[in-house]
PDB file of C-alpha atoms in Angstrom:
ATOM      1  CA  MET A   1     -19.777 -13.197 -22.872  1.00 59.00           C
ATOM      2  CA  THR A   2     -21.926 -16.304 -22.570  1.00 66.00           C
ATOM      3  CA  ARG A   3     -24.729 -16.483 -20.027  1.00 72.00           C
ATOM      4  CA  GLN A   4     -22.905 -19.256 -18.143  1.00 74.00           C
ATOM      5  CA  SER A   5     -19.742 -17.124 -17.925  1.00 70.00           C
ATOM      6  CA  PHE A   6     -21.732 -14.120 -16.803  1.00 71.00           C
ATOM      7  CA  ASP A   7     -23.463 -16.208 -14.131  1.00 86.00           C
ATOM      8  CA  GLN A   8     -20.174 -17.617 -12.813  1.00 86.00           C
ATOM      9  CA  LEU A   9     -18.678 -14.166 -12.368  1.00 93.00           C
ATOM     10  CA  HIS A  10     -21.755 -13.072 -10.438  1.00 92.00           C
ATOM     11  CA  GLU A  11     -21.542 -16.029  -8.041  1.00 93.00           C
ATOM     12  CA  PRO A  12     -20.449 -14.686  -4.642  1.00 94.00           C
ATOM     13  CA  ARG A  13     -18.109 -17.674  -4.125  1.00 95.00           C
ATOM     14  CA  THR A  14     -16.082 -16.664  -7.204  1.00 96.00           C
ATOM     15  CA  TRP A  15     -14.728 -13.691  -5.286  1.00 97.00           C
ATOM     16  CA  TYR A  16     -13.104 -15.629  -2.428  1.00 97.00           C
ATOM     17  CA  GLY A  17      -9.372 -16.166  -2.489  1.00 97.00           C
ATOM     18  CA  LEU A  18      -7.479 -19.241  -1.367  1.00 97.00           C
ATOM     19  CA  SER A  19      -7.238 -17.872   2.183  1.00 97.00           C
ATOM     20  CA  GLY A  20     -11.016 -17.614   2.455  1.00 96.00           C
ATOM     21  CA  THR A  21     -10.911 -13.832   2.170  1.00 96.00           C
ATOM     22  CA  ARG A  22     -13.611 -12.207   0.062  1.00 96.00           C
ATOM     23  CA  LEU A  23     -12.182  -9.747  -2.430  1.00 97.00           C
ATOM     24  CA  THR A  24     -13.573  -6.772  -4.247  1.00 97.00           C
ATOM     25  CA  GLY A  25     -13.547  -6.478  -8.002  1.00 97.00           C
ATOM     26  CA  GLU A  26     -11.294  -3.437  -7.597  1.00 97.00           C
ATOM     27  CA  GLN A  27      -8.634  -5.431  -5.725  1.00 97.00           C
ATOM     28  CA  VAL A  28      -8.519  -8.056  -8.463  1.00 98.00           C
ATOM     29  CA  ALA A  29      -8.537  -5.406 -11.210  1.00 98.00           C
ATOM     30  CA  GLN A  30      -5.580  -3.605  -9.635  1.00 97.00           C
ATOM     31  CA  HIS A  31      -3.539  -6.817  -9.601  1.00 98.00           C
ATOM     32  CA  LEU A  32      -4.378  -7.521 -13.248  1.00 98.00           C
ATOM     33  CA  GLU A  33      -3.430  -3.982 -14.273  1.00 98.00           C
ATOM     34  CA  ALA A  34      -0.153  -4.125 -12.339  1.00 97.00           C
ATOM     35  CA  ALA A  35       0.777  -7.318 -14.197  1.00 97.00           C
ATOM     36  CA  ALA A  36      -0.077  -5.650 -17.526  1.00 97.00           C
ATOM     37  CA  ARG A  37       2.083  -2.615 -16.700  1.00 97.00           C
ATOM     38  CA  LEU A  38       5.031  -4.856 -15.797  1.00 96.00           C
ATOM     39  CA  MET A  39       4.750  -6.941 -18.966  1.00 97.00           C
ATOM     40  CA  GLU A  40       4.368  -3.871 -21.160  1.00 96.00           C
ATOM     41  CA  ARG A  41       7.167  -1.901 -19.492  1.00 96.00           C
ATOM     42  CA  GLU A  42       9.646  -4.781 -19.772  1.00 95.00           C
ATOM     43  CA  ASN A  43       8.338  -6.106 -23.107  1.00 95.00           C
ATOM     44  CA  TRP A  44       7.609  -9.603 -21.805  1.00 94.00           C
ATOM     45  CA  ASP A  45       6.569 -10.869 -25.212  1.00 93.00           C
ATOM     46  CA  PRO A  46       5.682 -14.603 -25.191  1.00 91.00           C
ATOM     47  CA  GLN A  47       7.072 -14.924 -28.709  1.00 89.00           C
ATOM     48  CA  VAL A  48      10.469 -13.695 -27.501  1.00 91.00           C
ATOM     49  CA  HIS A  49      10.696 -15.398 -24.103  1.00 91.00           C
ATOM     50  CA  ALA A  50      10.538 -19.182 -23.896  1.00 86.00           C
ATOM     51  CA  PRO A  51       8.191 -20.910 -21.439  1.00 82.00           C
ATOM     52  CA  PHE A  52       9.679 -21.084 -17.950  1.00 84.00           C
ATOM     53  CA  SER A  53      11.853 -18.044 -18.713  1.00 91.00           C
ATOM     54  CA  GLY A  54      10.272 -16.164 -15.825  1.00 92.00           C
ATOM     55  CA  ARG A  55       8.783 -13.630 -18.257  1.00 94.00           C
ATOM     56  CA  HIS A  56       5.242 -14.780 -18.870  1.00 94.00           C
ATOM     57  CA  LEU A  57       1.790 -13.919 -17.594  1.00 96.00           C
ATOM     58  CA  ARG A  58       1.917 -16.187 -14.521  1.00 95.00           C
ATOM     59  CA  ASP A  59       5.324 -14.691 -13.660  1.00 96.00           C
ATOM     60  CA  ALA A  60       3.981 -11.140 -13.965  1.00 96.00           C
ATOM     61  CA  LEU A  61       1.060 -11.970 -11.669  1.00 97.00           C
ATOM     62  CA  HIS A  62       3.404 -13.606  -9.165  1.00 95.00           C
ATOM     63  CA  SER A  63       5.939 -10.775  -9.350  1.00 95.00           C
ATOM     64  CA  THR A  64       3.359  -8.051  -8.814  1.00 94.00           C
ATOM     65  CA  ALA A  65       1.955  -9.991  -5.842  1.00 91.00           C
ATOM     66  CA  GLN A  66       5.449 -10.138  -4.327  1.00 88.00           C
ATOM     67  CA  ASP A  67       5.741  -6.377  -4.882  1.00 90.00           C
ATOM     68  CA  GLY A  68       2.565  -5.776  -2.861  1.00 91.00           C
ATOM     69  CA  MET A  69       0.277  -5.007  -5.799  1.00 94.00           C
ATOM     70  CA  GLY A  70      -1.828  -8.060  -5.074  1.00 95.00           C
ATOM     71  CA  ASP A  71      -1.466 -11.363  -3.286  1.00 97.00           C
ATOM     72  CA  ALA A  72      -2.209 -15.059  -3.671  1.00 96.00           C
ATOM     73  CA  ASP A  73      -5.911 -14.344  -3.185  1.00 97.00           C
ATOM     74  CA  THR A  74      -6.161 -11.709  -5.909  1.00 98.00           C
ATOM     75  CA  GLN A  75      -4.042 -13.892  -8.195  1.00 97.00           C
ATOM     76  CA  TRP A  76      -6.408 -16.844  -7.650  1.00 98.00           C
ATOM     77  CA  VAL A  77      -9.532 -14.831  -8.445  1.00 98.00           C
ATOM     78  CA  ALA A  78      -7.784 -13.134 -11.392  1.00 98.00           C
ATOM     79  CA  ARG A  79      -7.156 -16.610 -12.796  1.00 98.00           C
ATOM     80  CA  THR A  80     -10.875 -17.368 -12.567  1.00 97.00           C
ATOM     81  CA  VAL A  81     -11.817 -14.117 -14.298  1.00 97.00           C
ATOM     82  CA  MET A  82      -9.258 -14.584 -17.098  1.00 98.00           C
ATOM     83  CA  GLU A  83     -10.163 -18.220 -17.714  1.00 97.00           C
ATOM     84  CA  THR A  84     -13.877 -17.377 -17.755  1.00 96.00           C
ATOM     85  CA  LEU A  85     -13.218 -14.716 -20.403  1.00 96.00           C
ATOM     86  CA  LEU A  86     -11.025 -17.075 -22.413  1.00 97.00           C
ATOM     87  CA  ARG A  87     -13.682 -19.803 -22.387  1.00 95.00           C
ATOM     88  CA  ALA A  88     -16.282 -17.291 -23.553  1.00 94.00           C
ATOM     89  CA  HIS A  89     -13.930 -15.972 -26.254  1.00 94.00           C
ATOM     90  CA  THR A  90     -12.725 -19.331 -27.578  1.00 94.00           C
ATOM     91  CA  GLY A  91     -15.839 -21.429 -26.986  1.00 94.00           C
ATOM     92  CA  ALA A  92     -13.640 -24.078 -25.405  1.00 94.00           C
ATOM     93  CA  PRO A  93     -14.984 -25.924 -22.353  1.00 94.00           C
ATOM     94  CA  TYR A  94     -11.715 -25.315 -20.497  1.00 95.00           C
ATOM     95  CA  VAL A  95      -8.804 -22.927 -21.000  1.00 97.00           C
ATOM     96  CA  ASP A  96      -5.764 -22.644 -18.733  1.00 98.00           C
ATOM     97  CA  TYR A  97      -4.591 -19.040 -18.860  1.00 97.00           C
ATOM     98  CA  GLU A  98      -0.935 -20.063 -18.427  1.00 95.00           C
ATOM     99  CA  ILE A  99      -0.981 -22.454 -21.376  1.00 95.00           C
ATOM    100  CA  TRP A 100      -3.027 -19.969 -23.431  1.00 97.00           C
ATOM    101  CA  SER A 101      -0.528 -17.166 -22.767  1.00 95.00           C
ATOM    102  CA  GLU A 102       2.455 -19.332 -23.733  1.00 93.00           C
ATOM    103  CA  HIS A 103       1.000 -20.636 -26.997  1.00 93.00           C
ATOM    104  CA  ARG A 104       3.403 -20.100 -29.884  1.00 91.00           C
ATOM    105  CA  ASP A 105       0.943 -17.796 -31.676  1.00 94.00           C
ATOM    106  CA  ARG A 106       0.313 -15.568 -28.636  1.00 95.00           C
ATOM    107  CA  THR A 107       1.616 -12.012 -28.711  1.00 96.00           C
ATOM    108  CA  LEU A 108       2.239  -9.487 -25.973  1.00 97.00           C
ATOM    109  CA  THR A 109      -0.719  -7.505 -27.323  1.00 97.00           C
ATOM    110  CA  ASP A 110      -2.976 -10.555 -26.900  1.00 97.00           C
ATOM    111  CA  VAL A 111      -1.871 -11.005 -23.297  1.00 97.00           C
ATOM    112  CA  LEU A 112      -2.219  -7.308 -22.471  1.00 98.00           C
ATOM    113  CA  ASN A 113      -5.700  -7.268 -24.013  1.00 98.00           C
ATOM    114  CA  LEU A 114      -6.713 -10.209 -21.819  1.00 98.00           C
ATOM    115  CA  LEU A 115      -5.353  -8.551 -18.672  1.00 98.00           C
ATOM    116  CA  ARG A 116      -7.100  -5.261 -19.407  1.00 98.00           C
ATOM    117  CA  ALA A 117     -10.396  -6.908 -20.347  1.00 97.00           C
ATOM    118  CA  ALA A 118     -10.264  -9.030 -17.194  1.00 98.00           C
ATOM    119  CA  ALA A 119      -9.654  -5.898 -15.098  1.00 98.00           C
ATOM    120  CA  ILE A 120     -12.714  -4.238 -16.607  1.00 97.00           C
ATOM    121  CA  VAL A 121     -14.841  -7.323 -16.001  1.00 96.00           C
ATOM    122  CA  ALA A 122     -13.549  -7.650 -12.425  1.00 97.00           C
ATOM    123  CA  ARG A 123     -14.573  -4.059 -11.685  1.00 97.00           C
ATOM    124  CA  GLU A 124     -17.975  -4.520 -13.300  1.00 95.00           C
ATOM    125  CA  THR A 125     -18.893  -7.893 -11.796  1.00 96.00           C
ATOM    126  CA  GLY A 126     -16.932  -8.180  -8.549  1.00 96.00           C
ATOM    127  CA  PRO A 127     -18.159  -7.020  -5.174  1.00 96.00           C
ATOM    128  CA  SER A 128     -17.665  -3.308  -4.634  1.00 93.00           C
ATOM    129  CA  ALA A 129     -17.047  -3.505  -0.895  1.00 79.00           C
ATOM    130  CA  PRO A 130     -15.609  -6.093   1.461  1.00 67.00           C
ATOM    131  CA  PRO A 131     -18.081  -7.998   3.638  1.00 64.00           C
ATOM    132  CA  PRO A 132     -18.762  -6.756   7.154  1.00 65.00           C
ATOM    133  CA  THR A 133     -16.186  -7.862   9.698  1.00 67.00           C
ATOM    134  CA  ARG A 134     -16.907 -11.096  11.484  1.00 65.00           C
ATOM    135  CA  PRO A 135     -16.194 -11.946  15.089  1.00 63.00           C
ATOM    136  CA  GLN A 136     -12.820 -13.475  15.955  1.00 69.00           C
ATOM    137  CA  LEU A 137     -12.663 -17.264  15.922  1.00 67.00           C
ATOM    138  CA  THR A 138     -11.593 -18.156  19.435  1.00 68.00           C
ATOM    139  CA  ALA A 139     -12.426 -20.681  22.087  1.00 64.00           C
ATOM    140  CA  PRO A 140     -12.963 -19.417  25.621  1.00 62.00           C
ATOM    141  CA  ASP A 141      -9.633 -18.659  27.337  1.00 66.00           C
ATOM    142  CA  SER A 142      -7.519 -19.519  24.276  1.00 59.00           C
ATOM    143  CA  PRO A 143      -5.458 -17.492  21.811  1.00 62.00           C
ATOM    144  CA  SER A 144      -7.169 -16.225  18.684  1.00 60.00           C
ATOM    145  CA  ILE A 145      -6.406 -18.105  15.460  1.00 62.00           C
ATOM    146  CA  THR A 146      -5.969 -14.735  13.780  1.00 61.00           C
ATOM    147  CA  GLY A 147      -3.092 -13.818  16.072  1.00 58.00           C
ATOM    148  CA  GLY A 148      -2.516 -12.558  19.566  1.00 53.00           C
ATOM    149  CA  ALA A 149      -3.848 -13.686  22.889  1.00 50.00           C
ATOM    150  CA  ARG A 150      -7.417 -13.093  23.836  1.00 45.00           C
TER     151      ARG A 150
END
């Protein structure tokens, strides 16, 4: 892995999802592994299934999130980890994991290898524990933005 890739994965901001929630490397790794298990179990081979067939890497990540094995946050950070690995592997300045996974030369083995490598990297470089809880965001005498009345 290049130094720049290594540095990006060690940036604390890399591990925040779209909701602003900080994730652990374990949470992201579990989502990646769930997607790999689904693709392997159902043989979602990109050479067999056409793009937009609902049987590609992005679909596996989305499906496993819907099944409770991750969420939009873990999917977002997983994207960052996978694309960082792909840039390091290919030397390209930018790689979109969806386009990479649907390339006509891509095999199921290639995709599974990426998912498993990304899970390992997530565990090794991601935070090991969630941050301490923060106080509720509320104005005096108003309902909390995180739900429920104060």
